[in-house]
Coordinates of N, CA and C in Angstrom, one line a residue:
X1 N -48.5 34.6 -38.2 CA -48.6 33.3 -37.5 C -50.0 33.2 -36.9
X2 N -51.0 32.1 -36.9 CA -52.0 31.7 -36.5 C -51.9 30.9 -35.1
X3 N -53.0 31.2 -34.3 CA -52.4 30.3 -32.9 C -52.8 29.0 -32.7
X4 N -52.5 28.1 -34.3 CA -52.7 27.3 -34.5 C -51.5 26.4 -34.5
X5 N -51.2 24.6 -34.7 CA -50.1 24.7 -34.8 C -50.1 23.7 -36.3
X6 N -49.6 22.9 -37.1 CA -47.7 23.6 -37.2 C -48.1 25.3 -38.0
X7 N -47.6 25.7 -37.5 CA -47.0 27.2 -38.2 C -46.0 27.1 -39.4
X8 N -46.6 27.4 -40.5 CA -45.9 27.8 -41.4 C -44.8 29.0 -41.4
X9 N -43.8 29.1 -42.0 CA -42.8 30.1 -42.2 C -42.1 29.9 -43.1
X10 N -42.6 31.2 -44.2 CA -41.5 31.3 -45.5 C -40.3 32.2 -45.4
X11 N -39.4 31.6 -45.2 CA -38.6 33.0 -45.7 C -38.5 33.4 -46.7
X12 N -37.4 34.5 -46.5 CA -37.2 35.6 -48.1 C -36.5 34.7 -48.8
X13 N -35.4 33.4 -48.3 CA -35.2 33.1 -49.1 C -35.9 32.1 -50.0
X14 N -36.9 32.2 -49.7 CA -38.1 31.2 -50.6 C -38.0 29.4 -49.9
X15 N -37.3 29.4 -48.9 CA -37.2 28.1 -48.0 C -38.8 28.1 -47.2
X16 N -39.4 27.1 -47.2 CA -40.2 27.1 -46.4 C -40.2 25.7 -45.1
X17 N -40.2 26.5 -43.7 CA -40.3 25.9 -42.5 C -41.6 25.5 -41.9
X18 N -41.9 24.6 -41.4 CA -42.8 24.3 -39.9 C -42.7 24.6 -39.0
X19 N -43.0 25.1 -37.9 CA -43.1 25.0 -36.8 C -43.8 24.0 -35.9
X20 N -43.3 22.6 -35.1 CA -44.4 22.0 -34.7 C -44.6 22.0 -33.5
X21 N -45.8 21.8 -32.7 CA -45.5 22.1 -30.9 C -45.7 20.6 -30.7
X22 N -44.5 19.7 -30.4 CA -44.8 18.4 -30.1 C -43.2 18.1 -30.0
X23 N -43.1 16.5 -29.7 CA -41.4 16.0 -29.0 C -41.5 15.5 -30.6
X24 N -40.1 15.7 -31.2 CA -39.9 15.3 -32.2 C -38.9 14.4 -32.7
X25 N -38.4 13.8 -31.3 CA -37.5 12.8 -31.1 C -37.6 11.8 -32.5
X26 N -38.6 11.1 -32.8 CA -38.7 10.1 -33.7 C -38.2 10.4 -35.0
X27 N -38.9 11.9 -35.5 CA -38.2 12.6 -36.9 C -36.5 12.7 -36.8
X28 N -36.5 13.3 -35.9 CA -34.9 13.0 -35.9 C -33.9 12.2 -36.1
X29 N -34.4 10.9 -35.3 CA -33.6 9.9 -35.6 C -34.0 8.9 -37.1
X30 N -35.6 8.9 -37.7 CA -35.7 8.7 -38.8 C -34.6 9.4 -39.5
X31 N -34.5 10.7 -39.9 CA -33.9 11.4 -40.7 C -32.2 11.2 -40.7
X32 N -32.1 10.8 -39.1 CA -30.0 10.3 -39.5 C -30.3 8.5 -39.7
X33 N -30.8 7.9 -39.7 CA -30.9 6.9 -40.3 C -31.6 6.7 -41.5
X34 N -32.5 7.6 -42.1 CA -31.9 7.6 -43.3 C -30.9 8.3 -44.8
X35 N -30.2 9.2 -43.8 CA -29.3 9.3 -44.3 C -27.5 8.6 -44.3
X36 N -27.9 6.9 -43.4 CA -27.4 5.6 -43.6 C -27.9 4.9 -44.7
X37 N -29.0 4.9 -44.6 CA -29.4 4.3 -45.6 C -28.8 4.7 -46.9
X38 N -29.4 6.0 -47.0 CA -29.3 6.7 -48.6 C -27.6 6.4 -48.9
X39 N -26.5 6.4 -47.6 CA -25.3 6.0 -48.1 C -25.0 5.0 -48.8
X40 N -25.8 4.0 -48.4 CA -25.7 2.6 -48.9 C -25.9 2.6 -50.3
X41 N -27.5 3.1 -50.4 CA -28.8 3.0 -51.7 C -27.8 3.5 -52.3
X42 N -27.2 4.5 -52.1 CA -26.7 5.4 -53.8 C -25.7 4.6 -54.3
X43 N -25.0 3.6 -54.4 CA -24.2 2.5 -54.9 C -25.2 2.1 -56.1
X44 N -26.1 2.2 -55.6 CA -27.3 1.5 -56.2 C -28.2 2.4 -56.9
X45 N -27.5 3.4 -57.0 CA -28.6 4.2 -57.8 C -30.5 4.8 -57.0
X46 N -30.5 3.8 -55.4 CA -31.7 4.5 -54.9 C -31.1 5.7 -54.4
X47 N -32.3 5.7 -53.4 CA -32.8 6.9 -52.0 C -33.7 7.0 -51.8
X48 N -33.9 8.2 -50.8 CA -35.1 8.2 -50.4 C -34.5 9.8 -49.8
X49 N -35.4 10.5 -50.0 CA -35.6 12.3 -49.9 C -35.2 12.4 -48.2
X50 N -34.7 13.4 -48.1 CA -34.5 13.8 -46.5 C -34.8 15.2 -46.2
X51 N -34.6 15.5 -45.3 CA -34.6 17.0 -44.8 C -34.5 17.4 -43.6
X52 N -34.8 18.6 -43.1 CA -33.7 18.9 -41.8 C -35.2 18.9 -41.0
X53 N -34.4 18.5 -39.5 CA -35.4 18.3 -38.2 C -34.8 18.9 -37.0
X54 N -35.1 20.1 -36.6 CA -34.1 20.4 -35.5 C -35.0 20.7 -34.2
X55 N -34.9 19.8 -33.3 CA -35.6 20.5 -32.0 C -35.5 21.4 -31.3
X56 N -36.6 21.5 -30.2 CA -36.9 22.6 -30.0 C -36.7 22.0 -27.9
X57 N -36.2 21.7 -27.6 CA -36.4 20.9 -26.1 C -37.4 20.2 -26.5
X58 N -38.4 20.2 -25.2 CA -39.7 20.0 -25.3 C -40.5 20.7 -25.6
X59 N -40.7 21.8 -26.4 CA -41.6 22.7 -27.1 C -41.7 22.3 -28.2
X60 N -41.1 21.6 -29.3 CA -41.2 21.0 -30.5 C -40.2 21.5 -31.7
X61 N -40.6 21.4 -32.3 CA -38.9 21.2 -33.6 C -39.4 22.1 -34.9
X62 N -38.6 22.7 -35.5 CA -38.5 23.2 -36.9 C -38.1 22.1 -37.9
X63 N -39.2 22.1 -38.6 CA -38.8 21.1 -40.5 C -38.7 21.7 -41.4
X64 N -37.8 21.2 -41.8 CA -38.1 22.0 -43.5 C -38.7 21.5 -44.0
X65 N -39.3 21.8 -45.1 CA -40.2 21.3 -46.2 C -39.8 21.5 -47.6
X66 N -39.8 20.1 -47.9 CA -39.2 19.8 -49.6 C -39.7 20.4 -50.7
X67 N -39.2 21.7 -51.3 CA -39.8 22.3 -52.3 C -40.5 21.7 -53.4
X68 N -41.7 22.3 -54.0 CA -42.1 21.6 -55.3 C -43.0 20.4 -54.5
X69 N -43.0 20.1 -53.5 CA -44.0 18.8 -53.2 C -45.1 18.9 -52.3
X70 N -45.9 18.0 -52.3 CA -47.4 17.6 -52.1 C -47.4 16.1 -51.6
X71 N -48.6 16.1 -50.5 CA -49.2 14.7 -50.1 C -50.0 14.1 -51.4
X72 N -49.6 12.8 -51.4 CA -50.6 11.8 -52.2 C -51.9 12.4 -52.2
X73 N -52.4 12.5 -51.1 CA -54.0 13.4 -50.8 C -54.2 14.4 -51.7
X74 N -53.1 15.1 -51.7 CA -53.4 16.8 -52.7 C -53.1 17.1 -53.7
X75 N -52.0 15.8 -54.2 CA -51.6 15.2 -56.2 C -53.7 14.8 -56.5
X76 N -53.2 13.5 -55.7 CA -54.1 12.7 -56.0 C -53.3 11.2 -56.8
X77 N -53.7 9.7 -56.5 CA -52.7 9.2 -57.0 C -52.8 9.0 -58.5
X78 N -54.1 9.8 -59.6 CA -54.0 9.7 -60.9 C -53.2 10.7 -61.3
X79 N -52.7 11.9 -60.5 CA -51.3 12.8 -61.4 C -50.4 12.2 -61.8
X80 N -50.0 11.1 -60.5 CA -49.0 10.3 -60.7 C -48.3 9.8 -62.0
X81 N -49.1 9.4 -63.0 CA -48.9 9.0 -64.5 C -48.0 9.9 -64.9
X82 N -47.9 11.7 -64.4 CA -47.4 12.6 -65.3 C -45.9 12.8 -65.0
X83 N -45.8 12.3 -63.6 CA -44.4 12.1 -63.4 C -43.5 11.4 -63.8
X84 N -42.1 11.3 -63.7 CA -41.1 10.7 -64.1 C -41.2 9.2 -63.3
X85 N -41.2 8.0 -64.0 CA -41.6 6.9 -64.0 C -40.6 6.0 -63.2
X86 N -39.7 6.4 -63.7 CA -38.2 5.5 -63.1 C -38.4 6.2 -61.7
X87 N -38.5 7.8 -61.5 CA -37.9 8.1 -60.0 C -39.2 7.6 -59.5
X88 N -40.5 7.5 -60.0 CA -41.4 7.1 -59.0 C -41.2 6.1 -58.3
X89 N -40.7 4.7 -59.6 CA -40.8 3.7 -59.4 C -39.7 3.1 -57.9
X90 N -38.6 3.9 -58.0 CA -37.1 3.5 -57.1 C -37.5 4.4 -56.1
X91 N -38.2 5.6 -55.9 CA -38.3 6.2 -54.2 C -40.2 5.7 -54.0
X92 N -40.4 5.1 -54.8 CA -41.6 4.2 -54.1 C -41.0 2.8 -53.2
X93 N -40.3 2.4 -53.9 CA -39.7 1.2 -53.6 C -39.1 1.7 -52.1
X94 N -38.1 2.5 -52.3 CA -37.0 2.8 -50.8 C -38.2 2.9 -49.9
X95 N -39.5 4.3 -50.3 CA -39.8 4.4 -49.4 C -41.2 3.6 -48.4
X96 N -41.3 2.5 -49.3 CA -41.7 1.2 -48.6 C -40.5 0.6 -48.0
X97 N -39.7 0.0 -48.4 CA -38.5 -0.6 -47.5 C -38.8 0.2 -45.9
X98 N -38.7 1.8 -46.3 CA -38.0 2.6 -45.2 C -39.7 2.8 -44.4
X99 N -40.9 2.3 -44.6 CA -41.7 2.2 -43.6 C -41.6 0.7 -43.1
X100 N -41.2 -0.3 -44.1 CA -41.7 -1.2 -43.1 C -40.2 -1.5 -42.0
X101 N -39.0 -1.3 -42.7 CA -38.1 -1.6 -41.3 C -37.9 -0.5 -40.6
X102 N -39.2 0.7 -40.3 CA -38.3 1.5 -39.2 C -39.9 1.4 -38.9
X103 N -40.9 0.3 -39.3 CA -42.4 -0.2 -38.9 C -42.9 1.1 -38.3
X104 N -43.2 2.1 -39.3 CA -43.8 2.9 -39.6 C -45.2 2.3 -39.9
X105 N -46.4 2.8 -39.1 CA -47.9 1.9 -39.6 C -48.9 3.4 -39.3
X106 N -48.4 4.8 -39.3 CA -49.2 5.7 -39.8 C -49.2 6.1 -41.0
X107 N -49.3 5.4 -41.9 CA -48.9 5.3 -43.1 C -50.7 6.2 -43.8
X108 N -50.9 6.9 -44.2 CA -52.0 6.9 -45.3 C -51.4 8.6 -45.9
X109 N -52.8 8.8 -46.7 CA -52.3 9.9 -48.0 C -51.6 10.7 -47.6
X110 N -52.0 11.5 -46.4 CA -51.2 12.8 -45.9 C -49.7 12.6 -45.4
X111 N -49.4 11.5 -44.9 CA -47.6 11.3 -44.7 C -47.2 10.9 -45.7
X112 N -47.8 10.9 -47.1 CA -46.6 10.3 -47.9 C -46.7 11.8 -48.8
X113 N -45.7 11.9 -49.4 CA -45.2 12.7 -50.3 C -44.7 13.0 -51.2
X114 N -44.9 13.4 -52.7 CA -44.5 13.3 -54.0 C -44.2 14.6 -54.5
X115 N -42.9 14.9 -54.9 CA -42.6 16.2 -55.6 C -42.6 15.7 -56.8
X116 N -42.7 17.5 -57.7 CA -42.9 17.5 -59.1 C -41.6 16.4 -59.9
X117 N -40.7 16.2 -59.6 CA -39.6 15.0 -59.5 C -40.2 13.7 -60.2
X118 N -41.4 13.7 -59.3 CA -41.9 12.1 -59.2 C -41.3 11.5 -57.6
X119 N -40.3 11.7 -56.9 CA -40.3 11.4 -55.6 C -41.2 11.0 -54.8
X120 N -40.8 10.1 -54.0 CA -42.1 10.1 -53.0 C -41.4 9.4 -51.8
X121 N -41.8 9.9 -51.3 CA -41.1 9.4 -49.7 C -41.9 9.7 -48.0
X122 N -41.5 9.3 -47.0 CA -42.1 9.2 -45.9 C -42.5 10.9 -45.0
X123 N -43.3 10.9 -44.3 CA -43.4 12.0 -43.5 C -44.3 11.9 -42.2
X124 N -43.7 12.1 -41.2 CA -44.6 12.4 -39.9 C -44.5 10.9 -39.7
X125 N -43.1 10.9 -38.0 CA -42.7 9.8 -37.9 C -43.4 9.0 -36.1
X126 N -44.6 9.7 -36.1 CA -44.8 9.5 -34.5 C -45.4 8.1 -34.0
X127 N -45.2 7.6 -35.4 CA -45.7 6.2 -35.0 C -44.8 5.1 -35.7
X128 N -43.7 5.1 -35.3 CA -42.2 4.5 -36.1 C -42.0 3.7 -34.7
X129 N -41.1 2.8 -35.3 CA -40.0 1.9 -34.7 C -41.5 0.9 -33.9
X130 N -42.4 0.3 -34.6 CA -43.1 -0.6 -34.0 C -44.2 -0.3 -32.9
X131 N -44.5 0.6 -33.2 CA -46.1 1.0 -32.2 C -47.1 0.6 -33.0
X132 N -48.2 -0.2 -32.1 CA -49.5 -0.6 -32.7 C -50.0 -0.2 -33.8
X133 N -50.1 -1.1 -34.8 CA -50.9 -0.8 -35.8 C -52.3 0.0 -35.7
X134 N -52.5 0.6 -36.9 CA -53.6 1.7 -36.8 C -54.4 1.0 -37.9
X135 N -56.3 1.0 -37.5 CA -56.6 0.7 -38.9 C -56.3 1.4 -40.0
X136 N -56.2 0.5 -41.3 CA -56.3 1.2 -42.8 C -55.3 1.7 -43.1
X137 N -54.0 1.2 -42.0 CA -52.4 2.3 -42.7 C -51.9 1.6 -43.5
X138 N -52.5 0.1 -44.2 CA -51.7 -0.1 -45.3 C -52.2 0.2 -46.6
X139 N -53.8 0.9 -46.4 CA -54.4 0.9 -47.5 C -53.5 1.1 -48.6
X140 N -53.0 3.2 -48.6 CA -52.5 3.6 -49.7 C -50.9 3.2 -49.8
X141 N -50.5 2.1 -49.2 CA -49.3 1.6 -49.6 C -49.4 0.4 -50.5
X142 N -51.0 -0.1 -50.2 CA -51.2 -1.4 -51.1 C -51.4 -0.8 -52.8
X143 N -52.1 0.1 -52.8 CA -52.5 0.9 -53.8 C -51.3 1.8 -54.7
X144 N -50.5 2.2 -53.9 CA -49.2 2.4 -54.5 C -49.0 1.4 -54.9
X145 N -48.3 0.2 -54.5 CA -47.9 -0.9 -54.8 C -48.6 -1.5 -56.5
X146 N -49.6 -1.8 -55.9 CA -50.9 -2.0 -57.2 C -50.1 -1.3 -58.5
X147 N -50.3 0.4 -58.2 CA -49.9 1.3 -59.3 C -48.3 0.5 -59.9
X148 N -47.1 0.5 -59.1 CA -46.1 0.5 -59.6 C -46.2 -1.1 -60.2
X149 N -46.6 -2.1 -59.8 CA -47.2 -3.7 -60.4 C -47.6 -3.2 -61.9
X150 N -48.5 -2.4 -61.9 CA -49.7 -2.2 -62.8 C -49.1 -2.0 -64.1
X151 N -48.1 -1.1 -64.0 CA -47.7 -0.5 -65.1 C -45.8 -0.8 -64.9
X152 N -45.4 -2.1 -64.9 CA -44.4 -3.1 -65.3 C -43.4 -1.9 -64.5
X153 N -43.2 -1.3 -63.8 CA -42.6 -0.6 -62.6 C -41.7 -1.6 -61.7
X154 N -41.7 -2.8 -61.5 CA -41.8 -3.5 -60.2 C -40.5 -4.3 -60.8

């Protein structure tokens, strides 16, 4: 461990956690609303990826982290092509729905996330449920958007 924060931690059993020092109230409740959602979506063949958020009081919370996956930032959005086209196309979609009604506007490359799947879904919720917009947080959602248009996705 580095006395840096989040702290990484793998275990043996090849699960890997965060450690983060911060109130993680927002992640939490993002994550049991959307796993309302995803009740709904799956009738429907959507979703949108989840994972566990357990706090910590006010010291901050343990995440898991979705195996096999990477930020937009660290693909890059031209790998994207190599992925599976349908799942891109239906957890692109949810996971715009799921920023704009829980008005998520820290939106850019490093919160969003794409596993080798083609998935791609939301992350890092500290600016959810309608806090001031931030410049340039719609850039790489307009650019998503673009992509899934582009190539009859939509």
């Amino acid at each position: 461990l580095t006395g840096t924060y989040p702290w990484k931690l793998t275990l043996h059993s090849g699960h890997t956690l965060l450690l983060k020092r911060y109130q993680c109230r927002n992640d939490i409740a993002v994550m049991s609303i959307l796993r309302v959602m995803n009740a709904l979506w799956r009738t429907e063949g959507l979703y949108t990826p989840v994972y566990g958020v357990q706090g910590l009081g006010t010291s901050g919370c343990i995440v898991e982290m979705i195996p096999e996956s990477a930020s937009v930032k660290t693909r890059g959005l031209e790998s994207l092509a190599a992925l599976d086209q349908t799942t891109l196309a239906r957890t692109s979609a949810t996971a715009l729905v799921v920023a704009y009604v829980l008005g998520l506007v820290d939106r850019h490359q490093n919160n969003i996330i794409v596993t080798e799947a083609g998935e791609v879904f939301n992350i890092d919720f500290d600016y959810a449920f309608g806090k001031p917009d931030l410049p340039g947080a719609a850039l790489l959602w307009n650019a998503l958007s673009r992509y899934v248009k582009d190539r009859g996705m939509h």
